[in-house]
mmCIF file of C-alpha atoms in Angstrom:
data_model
loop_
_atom_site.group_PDB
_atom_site.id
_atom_site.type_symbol
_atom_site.label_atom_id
_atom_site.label_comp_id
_atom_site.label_asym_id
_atom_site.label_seq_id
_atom_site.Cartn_x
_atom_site.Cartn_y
_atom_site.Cartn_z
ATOM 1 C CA UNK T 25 133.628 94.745 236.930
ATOM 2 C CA UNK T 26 133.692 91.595 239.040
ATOM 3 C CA UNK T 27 131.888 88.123 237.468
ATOM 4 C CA UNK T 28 130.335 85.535 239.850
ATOM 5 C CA UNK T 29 130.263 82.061 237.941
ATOM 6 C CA UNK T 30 127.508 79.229 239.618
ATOM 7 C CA UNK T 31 128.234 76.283 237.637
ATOM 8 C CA UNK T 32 127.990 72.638 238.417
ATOM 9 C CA UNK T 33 127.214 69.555 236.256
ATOM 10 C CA UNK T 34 125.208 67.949 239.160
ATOM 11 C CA UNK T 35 121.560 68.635 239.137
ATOM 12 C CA UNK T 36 120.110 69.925 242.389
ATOM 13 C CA UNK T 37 122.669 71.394 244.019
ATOM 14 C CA UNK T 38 121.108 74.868 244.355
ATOM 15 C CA UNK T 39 122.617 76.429 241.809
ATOM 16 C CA UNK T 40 119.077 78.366 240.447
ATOM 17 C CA UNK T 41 118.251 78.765 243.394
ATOM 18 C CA UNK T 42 121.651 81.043 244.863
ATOM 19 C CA UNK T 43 122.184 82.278 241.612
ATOM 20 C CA UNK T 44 118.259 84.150 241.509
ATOM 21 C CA UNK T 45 119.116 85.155 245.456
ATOM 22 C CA UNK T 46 122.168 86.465 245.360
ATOM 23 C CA UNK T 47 121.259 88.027 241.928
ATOM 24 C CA UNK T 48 118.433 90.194 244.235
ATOM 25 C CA UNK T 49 120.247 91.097 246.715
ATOM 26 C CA UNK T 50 123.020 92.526 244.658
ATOM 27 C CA UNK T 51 119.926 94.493 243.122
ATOM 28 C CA UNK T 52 119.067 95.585 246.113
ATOM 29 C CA UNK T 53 121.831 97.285 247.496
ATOM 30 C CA UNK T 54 122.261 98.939 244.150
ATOM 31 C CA UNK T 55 124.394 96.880 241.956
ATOM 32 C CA UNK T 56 124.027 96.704 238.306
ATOM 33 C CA UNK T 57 123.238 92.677 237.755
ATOM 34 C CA UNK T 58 123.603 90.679 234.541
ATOM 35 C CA UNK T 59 121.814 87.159 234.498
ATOM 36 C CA UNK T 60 122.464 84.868 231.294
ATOM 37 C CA UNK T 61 120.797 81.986 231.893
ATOM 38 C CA UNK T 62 122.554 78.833 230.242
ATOM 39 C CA UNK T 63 120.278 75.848 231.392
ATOM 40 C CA UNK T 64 117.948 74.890 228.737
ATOM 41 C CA UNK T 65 115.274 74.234 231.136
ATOM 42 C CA UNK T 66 115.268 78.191 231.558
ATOM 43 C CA UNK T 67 114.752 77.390 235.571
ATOM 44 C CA UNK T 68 116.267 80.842 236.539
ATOM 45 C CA UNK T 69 114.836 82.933 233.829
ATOM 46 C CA UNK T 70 111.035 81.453 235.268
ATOM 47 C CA UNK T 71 112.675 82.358 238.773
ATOM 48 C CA UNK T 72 113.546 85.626 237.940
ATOM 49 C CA UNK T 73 110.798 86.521 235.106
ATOM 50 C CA UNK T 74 108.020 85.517 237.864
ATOM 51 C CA UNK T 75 109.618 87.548 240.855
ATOM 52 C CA UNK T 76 110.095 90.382 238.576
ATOM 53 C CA UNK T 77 106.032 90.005 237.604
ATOM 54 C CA UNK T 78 106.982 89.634 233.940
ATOM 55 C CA UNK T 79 105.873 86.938 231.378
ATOM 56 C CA UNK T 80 108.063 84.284 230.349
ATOM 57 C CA UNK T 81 108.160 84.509 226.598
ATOM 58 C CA UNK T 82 110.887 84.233 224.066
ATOM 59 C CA UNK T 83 114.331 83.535 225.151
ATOM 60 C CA UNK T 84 117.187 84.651 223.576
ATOM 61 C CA UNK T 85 118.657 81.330 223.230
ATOM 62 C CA UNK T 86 115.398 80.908 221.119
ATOM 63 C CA UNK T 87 116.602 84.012 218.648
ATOM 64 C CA UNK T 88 120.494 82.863 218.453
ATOM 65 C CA UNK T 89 119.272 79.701 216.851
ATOM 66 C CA UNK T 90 116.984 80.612 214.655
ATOM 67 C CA UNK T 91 119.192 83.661 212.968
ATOM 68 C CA UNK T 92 116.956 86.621 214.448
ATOM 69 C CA UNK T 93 119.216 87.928 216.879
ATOM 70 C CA UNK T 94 119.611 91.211 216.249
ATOM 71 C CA UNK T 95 122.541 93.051 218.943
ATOM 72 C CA UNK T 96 119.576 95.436 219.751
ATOM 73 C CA UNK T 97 117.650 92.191 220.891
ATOM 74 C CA UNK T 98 120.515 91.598 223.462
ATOM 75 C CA UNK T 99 120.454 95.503 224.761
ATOM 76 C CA UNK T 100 116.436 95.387 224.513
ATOM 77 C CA UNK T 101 115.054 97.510 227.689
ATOM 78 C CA UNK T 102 112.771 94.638 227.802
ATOM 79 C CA UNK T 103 115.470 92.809 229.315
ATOM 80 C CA UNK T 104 115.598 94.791 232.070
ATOM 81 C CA UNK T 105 113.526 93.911 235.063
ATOM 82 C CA UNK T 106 111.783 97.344 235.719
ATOM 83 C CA UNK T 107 109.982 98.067 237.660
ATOM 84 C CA UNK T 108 110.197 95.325 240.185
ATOM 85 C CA UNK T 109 113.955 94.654 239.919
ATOM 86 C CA UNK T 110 115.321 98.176 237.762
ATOM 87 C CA UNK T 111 119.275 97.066 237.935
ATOM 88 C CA UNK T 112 118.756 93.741 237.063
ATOM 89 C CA UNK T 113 118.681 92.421 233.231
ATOM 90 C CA UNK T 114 118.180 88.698 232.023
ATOM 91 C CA UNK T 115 119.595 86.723 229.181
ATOM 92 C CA UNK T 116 117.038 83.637 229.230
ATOM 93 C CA UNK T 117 117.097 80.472 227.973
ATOM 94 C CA UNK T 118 114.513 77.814 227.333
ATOM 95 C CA UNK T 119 114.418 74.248 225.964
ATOM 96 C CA UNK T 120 115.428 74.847 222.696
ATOM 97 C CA UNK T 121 119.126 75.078 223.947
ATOM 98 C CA UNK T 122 118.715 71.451 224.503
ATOM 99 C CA UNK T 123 119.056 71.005 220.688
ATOM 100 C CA UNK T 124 122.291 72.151 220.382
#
């Protein structure tokens, strides 16, 4: 299994934006795709929720700090992108990351 890392501590360097790109592409030609979103503004999961037609919702940042994370929450189908994006899944975040 290979891991691509985007990760920069300056804002607006295109990070979301290559990370959501390149995350499609490798969809596209067939790759399996894991996206964990660690930016508590949750930038790439709106991205990637909204390309994938799906509502943004509950993160799972939002379960791991509130004690409801469950390890089927983690392997939830939900998480996967079907039908719009099938080999893709998404670990989101949101604003409540911020806290910690």
């Amino acid at each position: 299994m290979k891991v691509i890392t985007f990760a920069n501590l300056k804002g607006g360097v295109g990070k979301t934006t290559m990370t959501a790109n390149i995350a499609a592409y490798l969809e596209r030609l067939g790759h399996r795709v894991l996206l964990i979103d660690f930016d508590y503004q949750g930038s790439l999961s709106r991205t990637v929720l909204g390309a994938a037609e799906r509502p943004v919702g509950a993160s799972i940042t939002d379960k791991i700090l509130t004690d409801d994370l469950i390890a089927k929450s983690i392997t939830d189908p939900q998480r996967v992108l079907a039908p719009r994006m099938p080999k893709l899944t998404l670990l989101s975040a949101s604003y409540e990351l911020n806290r910690e």
